[in-house]
C-alpha positions as MATLAB code, in Angstrom:
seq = 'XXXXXXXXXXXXXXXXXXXXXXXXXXXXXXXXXXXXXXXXXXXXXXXXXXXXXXXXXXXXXXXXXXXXXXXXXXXXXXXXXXXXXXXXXXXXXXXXXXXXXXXXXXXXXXXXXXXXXXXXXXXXXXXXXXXXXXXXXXXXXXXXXXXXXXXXXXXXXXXXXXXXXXXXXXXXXXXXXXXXXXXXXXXXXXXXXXXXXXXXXXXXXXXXXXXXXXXXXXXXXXXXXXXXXXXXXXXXXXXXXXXXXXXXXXXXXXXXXXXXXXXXXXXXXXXXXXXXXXXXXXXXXXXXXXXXXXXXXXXXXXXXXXXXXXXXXXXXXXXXXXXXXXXXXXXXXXXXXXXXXXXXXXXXXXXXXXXXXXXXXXXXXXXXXXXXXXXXXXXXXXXXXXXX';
ca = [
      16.575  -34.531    8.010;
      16.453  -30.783    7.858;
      13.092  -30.688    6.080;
      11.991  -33.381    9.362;
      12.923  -30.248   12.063;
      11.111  -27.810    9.786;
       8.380  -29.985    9.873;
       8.451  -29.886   13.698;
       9.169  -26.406   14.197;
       6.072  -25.340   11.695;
       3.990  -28.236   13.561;
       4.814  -26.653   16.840;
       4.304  -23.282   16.061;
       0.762  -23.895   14.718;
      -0.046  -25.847   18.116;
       0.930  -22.946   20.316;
      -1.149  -20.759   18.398;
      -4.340  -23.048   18.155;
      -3.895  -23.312   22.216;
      -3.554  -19.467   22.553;
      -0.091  -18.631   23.149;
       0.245  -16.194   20.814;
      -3.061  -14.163   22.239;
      -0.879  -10.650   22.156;
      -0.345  -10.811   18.082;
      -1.893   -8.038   16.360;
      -4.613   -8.403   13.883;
      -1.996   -7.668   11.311;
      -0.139  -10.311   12.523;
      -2.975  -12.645   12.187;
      -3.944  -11.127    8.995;
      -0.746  -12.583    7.440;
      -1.660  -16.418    8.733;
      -5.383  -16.237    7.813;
      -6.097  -13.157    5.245;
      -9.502  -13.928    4.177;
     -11.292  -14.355    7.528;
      -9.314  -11.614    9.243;
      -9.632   -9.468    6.416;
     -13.922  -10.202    7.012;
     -13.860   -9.675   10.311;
     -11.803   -6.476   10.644;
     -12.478   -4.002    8.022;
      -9.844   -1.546    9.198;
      -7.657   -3.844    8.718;
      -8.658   -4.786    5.368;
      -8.977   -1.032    4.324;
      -4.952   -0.167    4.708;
      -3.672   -0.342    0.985;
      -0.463   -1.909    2.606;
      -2.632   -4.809    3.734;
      -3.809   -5.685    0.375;
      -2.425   -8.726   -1.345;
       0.400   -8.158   -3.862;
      -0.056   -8.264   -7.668;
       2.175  -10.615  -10.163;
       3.400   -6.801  -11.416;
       4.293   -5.365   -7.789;
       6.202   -8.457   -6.889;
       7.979   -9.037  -10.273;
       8.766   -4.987  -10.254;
      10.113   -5.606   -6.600;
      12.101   -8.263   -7.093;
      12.943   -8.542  -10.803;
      15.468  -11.048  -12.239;
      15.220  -12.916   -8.542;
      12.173  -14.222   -8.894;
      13.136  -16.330  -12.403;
      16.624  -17.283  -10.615;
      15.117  -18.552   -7.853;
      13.960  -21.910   -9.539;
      17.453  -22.908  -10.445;
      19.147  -21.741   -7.568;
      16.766  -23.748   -5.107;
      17.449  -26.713   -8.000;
      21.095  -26.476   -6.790;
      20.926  -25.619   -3.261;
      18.890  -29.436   -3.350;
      21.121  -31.829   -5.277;
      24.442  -30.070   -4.007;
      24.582  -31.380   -0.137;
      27.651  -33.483    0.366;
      26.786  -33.777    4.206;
      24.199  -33.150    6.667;
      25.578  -29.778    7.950;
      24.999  -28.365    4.268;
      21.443  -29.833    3.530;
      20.286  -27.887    6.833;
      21.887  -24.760    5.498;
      19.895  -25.262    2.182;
      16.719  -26.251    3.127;
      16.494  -23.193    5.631;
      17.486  -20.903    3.008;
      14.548  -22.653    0.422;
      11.856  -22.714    3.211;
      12.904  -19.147    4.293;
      12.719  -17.901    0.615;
       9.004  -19.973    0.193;
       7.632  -18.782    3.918;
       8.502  -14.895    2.703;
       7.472  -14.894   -0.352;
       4.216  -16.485    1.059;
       4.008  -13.204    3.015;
       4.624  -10.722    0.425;
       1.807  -12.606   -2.169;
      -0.242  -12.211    1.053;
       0.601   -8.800    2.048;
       2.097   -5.939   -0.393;
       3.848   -4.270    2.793;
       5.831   -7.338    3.172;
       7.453   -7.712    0.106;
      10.646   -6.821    1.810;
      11.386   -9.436    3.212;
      11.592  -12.371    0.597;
      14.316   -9.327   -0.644;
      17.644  -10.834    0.966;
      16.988  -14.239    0.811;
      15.876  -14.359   -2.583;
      19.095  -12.820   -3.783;
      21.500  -15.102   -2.408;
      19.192  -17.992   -3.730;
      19.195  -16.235   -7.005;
      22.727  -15.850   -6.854;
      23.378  -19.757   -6.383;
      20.869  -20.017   -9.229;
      22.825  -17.845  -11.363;
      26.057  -19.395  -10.842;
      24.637  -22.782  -11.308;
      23.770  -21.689  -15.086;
      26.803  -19.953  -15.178;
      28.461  -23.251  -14.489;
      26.227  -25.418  -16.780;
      26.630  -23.225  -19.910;
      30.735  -23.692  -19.379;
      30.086  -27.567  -18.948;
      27.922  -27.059  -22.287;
      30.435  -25.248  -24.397;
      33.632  -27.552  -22.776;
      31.725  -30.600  -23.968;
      31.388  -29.153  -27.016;
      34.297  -27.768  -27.602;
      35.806  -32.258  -26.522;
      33.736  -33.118  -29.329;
      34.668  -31.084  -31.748;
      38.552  -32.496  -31.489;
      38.459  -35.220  -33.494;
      40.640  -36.562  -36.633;
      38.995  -34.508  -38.924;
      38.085  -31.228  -36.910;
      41.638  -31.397  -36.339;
      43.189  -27.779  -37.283;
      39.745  -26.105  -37.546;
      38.910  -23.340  -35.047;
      36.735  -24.107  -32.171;
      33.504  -21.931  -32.415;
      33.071  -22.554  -28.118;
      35.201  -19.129  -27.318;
      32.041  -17.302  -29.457;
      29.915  -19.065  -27.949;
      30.781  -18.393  -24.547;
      31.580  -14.961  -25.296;
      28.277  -14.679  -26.603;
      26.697  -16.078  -23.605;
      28.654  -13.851  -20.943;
      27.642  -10.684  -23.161;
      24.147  -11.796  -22.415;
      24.727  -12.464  -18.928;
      26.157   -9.017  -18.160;
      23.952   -6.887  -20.471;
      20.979   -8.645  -18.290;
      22.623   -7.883  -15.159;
      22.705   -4.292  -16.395;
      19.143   -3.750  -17.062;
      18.685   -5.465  -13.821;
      21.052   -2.753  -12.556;
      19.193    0.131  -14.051;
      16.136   -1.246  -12.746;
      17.024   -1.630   -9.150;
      18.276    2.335   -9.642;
      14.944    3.889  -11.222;
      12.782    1.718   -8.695;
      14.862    3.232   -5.976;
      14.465    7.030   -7.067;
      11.470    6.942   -8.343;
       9.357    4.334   -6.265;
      11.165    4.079   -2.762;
      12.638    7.389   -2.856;
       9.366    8.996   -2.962;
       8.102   11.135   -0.453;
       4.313   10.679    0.170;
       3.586   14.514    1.451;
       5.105   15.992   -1.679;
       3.027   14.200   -4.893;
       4.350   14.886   -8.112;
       2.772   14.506  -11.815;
       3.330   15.051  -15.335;
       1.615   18.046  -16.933;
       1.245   19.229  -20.582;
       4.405   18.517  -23.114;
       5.558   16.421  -20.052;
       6.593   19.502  -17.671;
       6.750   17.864  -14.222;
       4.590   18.972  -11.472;
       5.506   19.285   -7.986;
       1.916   19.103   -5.705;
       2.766   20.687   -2.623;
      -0.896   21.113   -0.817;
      -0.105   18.764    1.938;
       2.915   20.343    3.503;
       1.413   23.954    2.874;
      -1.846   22.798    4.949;
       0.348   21.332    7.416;
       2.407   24.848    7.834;
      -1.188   26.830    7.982;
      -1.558   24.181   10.653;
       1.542   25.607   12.704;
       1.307   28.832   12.146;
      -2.397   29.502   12.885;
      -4.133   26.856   14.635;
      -5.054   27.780   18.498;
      -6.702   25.457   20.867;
      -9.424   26.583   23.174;
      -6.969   27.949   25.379;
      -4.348   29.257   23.441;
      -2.488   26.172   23.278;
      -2.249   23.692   20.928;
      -5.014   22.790   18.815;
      -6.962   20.064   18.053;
      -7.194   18.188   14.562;
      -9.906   15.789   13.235;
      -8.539   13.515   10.280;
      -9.168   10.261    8.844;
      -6.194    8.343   10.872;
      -4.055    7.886    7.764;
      -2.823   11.836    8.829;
      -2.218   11.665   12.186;
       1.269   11.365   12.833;
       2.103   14.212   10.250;
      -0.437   16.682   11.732;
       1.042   16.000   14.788;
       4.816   15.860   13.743;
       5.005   18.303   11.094;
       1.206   20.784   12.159;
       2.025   20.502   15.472;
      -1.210   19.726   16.636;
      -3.002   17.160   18.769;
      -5.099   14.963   16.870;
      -8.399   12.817   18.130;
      -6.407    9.355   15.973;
      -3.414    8.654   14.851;
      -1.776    6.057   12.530;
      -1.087    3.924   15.086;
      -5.037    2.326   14.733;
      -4.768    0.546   17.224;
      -8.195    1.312   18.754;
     -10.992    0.909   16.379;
     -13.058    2.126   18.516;
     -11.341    5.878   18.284;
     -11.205    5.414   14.555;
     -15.009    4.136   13.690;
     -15.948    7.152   15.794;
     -13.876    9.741   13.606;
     -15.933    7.734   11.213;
     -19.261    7.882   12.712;
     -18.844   12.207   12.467;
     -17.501   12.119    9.044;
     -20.993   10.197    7.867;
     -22.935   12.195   10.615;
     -24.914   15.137    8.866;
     -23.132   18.507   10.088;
     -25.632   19.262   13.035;
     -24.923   15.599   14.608;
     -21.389   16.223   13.902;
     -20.996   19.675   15.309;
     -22.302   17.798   18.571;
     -19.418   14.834   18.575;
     -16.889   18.036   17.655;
     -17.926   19.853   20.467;
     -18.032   16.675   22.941;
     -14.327   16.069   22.033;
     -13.239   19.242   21.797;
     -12.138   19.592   18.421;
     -11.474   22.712   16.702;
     -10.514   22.053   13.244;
     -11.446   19.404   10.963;
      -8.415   18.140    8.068;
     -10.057   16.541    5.001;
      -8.183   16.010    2.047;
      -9.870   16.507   -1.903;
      -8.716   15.562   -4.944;
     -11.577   16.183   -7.301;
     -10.599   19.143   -8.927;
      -6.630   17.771  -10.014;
      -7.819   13.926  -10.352;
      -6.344   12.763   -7.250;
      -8.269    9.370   -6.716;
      -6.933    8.703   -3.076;
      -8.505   11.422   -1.151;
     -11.374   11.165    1.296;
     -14.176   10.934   -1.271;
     -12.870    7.261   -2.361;
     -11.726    6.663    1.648;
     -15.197    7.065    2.462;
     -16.557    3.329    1.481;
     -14.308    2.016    3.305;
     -15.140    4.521    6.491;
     -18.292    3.189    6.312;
     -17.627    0.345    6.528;
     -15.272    0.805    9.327;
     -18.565    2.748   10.956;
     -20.852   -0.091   10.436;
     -18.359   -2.562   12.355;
     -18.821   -0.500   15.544;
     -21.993    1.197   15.091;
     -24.759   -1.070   13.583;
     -27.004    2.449   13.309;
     -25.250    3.432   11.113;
     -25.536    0.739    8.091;
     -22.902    0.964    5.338;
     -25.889    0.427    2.957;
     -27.587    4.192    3.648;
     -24.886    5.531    1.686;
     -24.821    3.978   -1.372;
     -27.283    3.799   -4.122;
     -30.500    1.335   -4.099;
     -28.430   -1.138   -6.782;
     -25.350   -1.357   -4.182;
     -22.637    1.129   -5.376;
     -20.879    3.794   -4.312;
     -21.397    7.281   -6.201;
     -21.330   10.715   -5.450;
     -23.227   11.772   -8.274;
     -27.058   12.541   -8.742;
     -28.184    9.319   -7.573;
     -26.090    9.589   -4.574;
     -28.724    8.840   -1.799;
     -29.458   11.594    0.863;
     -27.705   10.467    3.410;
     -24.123   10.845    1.831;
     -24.995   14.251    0.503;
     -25.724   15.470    3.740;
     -22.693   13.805    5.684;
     -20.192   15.608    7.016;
     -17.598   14.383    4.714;
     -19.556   15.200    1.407;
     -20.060   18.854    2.809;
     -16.360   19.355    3.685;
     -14.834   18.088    0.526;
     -17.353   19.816   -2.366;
     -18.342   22.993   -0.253;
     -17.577   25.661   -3.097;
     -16.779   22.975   -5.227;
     -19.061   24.533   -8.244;
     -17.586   27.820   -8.077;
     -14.149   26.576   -9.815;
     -14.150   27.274  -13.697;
     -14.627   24.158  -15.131;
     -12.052   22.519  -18.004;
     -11.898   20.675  -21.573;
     -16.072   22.267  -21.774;
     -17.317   19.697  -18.469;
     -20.239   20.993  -16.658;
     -19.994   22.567  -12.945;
     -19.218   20.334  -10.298;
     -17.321   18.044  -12.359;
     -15.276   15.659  -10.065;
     -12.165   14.553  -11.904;
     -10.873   12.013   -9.546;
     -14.102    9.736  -10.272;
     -15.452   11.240  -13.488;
     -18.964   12.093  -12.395;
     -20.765   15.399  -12.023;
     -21.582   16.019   -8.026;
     -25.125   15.512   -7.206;
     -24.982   18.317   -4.630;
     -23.722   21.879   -6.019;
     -25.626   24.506   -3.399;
     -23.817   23.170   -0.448;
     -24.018   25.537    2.281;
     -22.184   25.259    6.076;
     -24.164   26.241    9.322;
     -22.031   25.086   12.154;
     -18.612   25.083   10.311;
     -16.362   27.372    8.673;
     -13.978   26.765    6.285;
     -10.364   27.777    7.526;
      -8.002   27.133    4.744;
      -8.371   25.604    1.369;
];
């Protein structure tokens, strides 16, 4: 009966939406229904690593000793319905559990949400072998009294005490692992990265915040207000919160339009570029670099992805003029011509050769993708750089 009014509800859901009803959802909201052709059809939305489908080692590190509990807790949530009233309360907790962990194998950003509901199923599950290994060990324990067992110690106290030792040492790991994932996963700030150096001396990377305080401090707009910032949207919210500048996009990406045309200068060669700057009255442009300290999720790798974005909303500018005539995406020698002369590539490896090289590599050598630049003698005309 209560997996009949599921039925129904799901049934009616899924007519209102083929009918339109639900024409204000989001893209994002779509994407979680129908990933694949929303995900082809809206490359922004498919470029947000929060978008991306979850891995078997994300979700088990999420949710841990839930996810093996589950089975047997669902098992007794099932067969254990005296009445009605009950078997509704069960089933909605099992299709809950199923409909959110859909989500989270769908979307990584969602993997919150199975959270609650998986616990109290894997609670039931874990009481439910609780209970079975007691029935186990009492049964064994009945057979064990006969005529001539009669006198002999039991061995059923061992072996329950063996099995609750198990129990609670598993509970602790599960313990310690809920505390490192919180303070060192969900606890971490993402302005403020952090490594591991030589002899395992930990690193504090502080480049973002100290950009954003040059930001404060020293950007002027062109009439002594507030200036204004050019970034790939992923930055928009903390230039503006914590630079204290206006910015051309945000994180909110909510316009395409806004964000393909951020785009659009980023692949422009500088000239072109200077002329979108100009036409929107920007005065400083943010990039963000991580070829000389390895950092692999920085603008360079971004920049696929922009292009792709680009292509979307301006067919002339074809994703396939920057990359290489067998399909890929490299910024070394046989980079073509027009990613060496984009904005972007200008921005992110001006001076770039000047730094001493390490460990004997050549000049230019990007660590984040492990290539040698194909453009060293990079030279601005219409920009300057600010602050590095």
């Amino acid at each position: 009966f209560g997996a009949g009014r599921v039925s129904v509800v799901v049934g009616v859901g899924m007519l209102m939406w083929y009918l339109g009803m639900f024409g204000t959802w989001t893209k994002g909201s779509y994407a979680v229904i129908d990933p694949l052709s929303t995900s082809e059809q809206s490359p922004l939305i498919a470029s947000v690593a929060e978008h991306q489908p979850a891995s078997w080692s994300s979700l088990y590190h999420d949710l841990h000793l839930c996810l093996p509990l589950f089975i047997p807790g669902a098992r007794a949530l099932l067969t254990n319905c005296p009445n009605i009233s009950e078997w509704d309360i069960n089933s909605f907790l099992i299709f809950a559990a199923l409909a959110s962990l859909y989500c989270a194998n769908v979307m990584v950003r969602l993997v919150v949400l199975p959270s609650g509901v998986l616990a109290v199923v894997a609670g039931v599950g874990l009481s439910e072998l609780l209970t079975g290994l007691k029935r186990l060990a009492n049964g064994y324990q009945t057979r064990k009294k006969t005529k001539k067992n009669v006198g002999r110690p039991s061995s059923a106290p061992v072996t329950m005490g063996l099995v609750t030792l198990g129990v609670i040492t598993l509970l602790t790991f599960h313990l310690r692992h809920c505390a490192y994932a919180s303070l060192r996963v969900y606890s971490t700030p993402s302005v403020v990265l952090s490594a591991q150096g030589k002899g395992g001396k930990h690193l504090i990377l502080d480049d973002f915040r100290e950009g954003f305080a040059w930001l404060k401090a020293n950007a002027k707009g062109t009439g002594g207000g507030k200036g204004r910032v050019m970034s790939w949207w992923d930055y928009g919210y903390q230039i503006r919160e914590m630079g204290g500048q206006d910015v051309l996009v945000d994180n909110s990406a909510w316009n395409k339009s806004h964000i393909a045309t951020v785009g659009r200068i980023f692949a422009s060669s500088e000239e072109d570029a200077y002329q979108l700057l100009r036409r929107y009255d920007i005065q400083y442009v943010w990039v963000v670099f991580g070829g000389r300290v390895g950092y692999s999720r920085d603008d360079v790798s971004k920049f696929l992805w922009i292009s792709r974005i680009v292509e979307d909303v301006y067919p002339d500018h074809p994703q396939a003029m920057f990359l290489t005539p067998s399909g890929e995406y490299s910024v070394d020698e046989s980079a073509p011509k027009a990613l060496l002369s984009s904005l972007l590539y200008k921005l992110c490896y001006f001076r770039f050769s000047e730094l001493t090289p390490s460990n004997g590599r050549p000049t230019g050598f990007d660590s984040a993708r492990g290539v040698e630049i194909g453009s060293k003698q990079i030279e601005l005309k219409f920009l300057e750089e600010a602050y590095t």
